Amino acid sequence: MLGSVALEVAVGLVFIYLVLSIICTAAAEFFLHRYLIFEGHSCVNGYGWFSEERRRLHFIGGLL
């Protein structure tokens, strides 16, 4: 009985972790897209600052 409750709590926490990770990564990518591309920055071809920050955000999103 207690093990079943603990398992449900653990699964719930993992689900919340995954949802928050996806939301935080999406929000950060939206910010980068909105404020870097439309502000005149053109380093979005896979070699510039934007691609480096995007890679870093995916890493940070995975750590959340």
mmCIF file with all atom_site columns, C-alpha atoms in Angstrom, residues 21 24-25 56-64:
data_model
loop_
_atom_site.group_PDB
_atom_site.id
_atom_site.type_symbol
_atom_site.label_atom_id
_atom_site.label_alt_id
_atom_site.label_comp_id
_atom_site.label_asym_id
_atom_site.label_entity_id
_atom_site.label_seq_id
_atom_site.pdbx_PDB_ins_code
_atom_site.Cartn_x
_atom_site.Cartn_y
_atom_site.Cartn_z
_atom_site.occupancy
_atom_site.B_iso_or_equiv
_atom_site.pdbx_formal_charge
_atom_site.auth_seq_id
_atom_site.auth_comp_id
_atom_site.auth_asym_id
_atom_site.auth_atom_id
_atom_site.pdbx_PDB_model_num
ATOM 1  C CA . SER A 1 21 ? 11.453 21.224 -18.724 1.00 0.00 ? 21 SER A CA 1
ATOM 2  C CA . CYS A 1 24 ? 11.100 26.348 -19.930 1.00 0.00 ? 24 CYS A CA 1
ATOM 3  C CA . THR A 1 25 ? 12.938 25.307 -23.086 1.00 0.00 ? 25 THR A CA 1
ATOM 4  C CA . ARG A 1 56 ? 22.927 25.395 -24.545 1.00 0.00 ? 56 ARG A CA 1
ATOM 5  C CA . LEU A 1 57 ? 19.220 25.870 -23.823 1.00 0.00 ? 57 LEU A CA 1
ATOM 6  C CA . HIS A 1 58 ? 18.450 22.295 -24.813 1.00 0.00 ? 58 HIS A CA 1
ATOM 7  C CA . PHE A 1 59 ? 21.184 21.174 -22.427 1.00 0.00 ? 59 PHE A CA 1
ATOM 8  C CA . ILE A 1 60 ? 19.855 23.372 -19.605 1.00 0.00 ? 60 ILE A CA 1
ATOM 9  C CA . GLY A 1 61 ? 16.287 22.220 -20.315 1.00 0.00 ? 61 GLY A CA 1
ATOM 10 C CA . GLY A 1 62 ? 17.493 18.663 -19.920 1.00 0.00 ? 62 GLY A CA 1
ATOM 11 C CA . LEU A 1 63 ? 19.017 19.501 -16.530 1.00 0.00 ? 63 LEU A CA 1
ATOM 12 C CA . LEU A 1 64 ? 15.833 21.035 -15.156 1.00 0.00 ? 64 LEU A CA 1
#
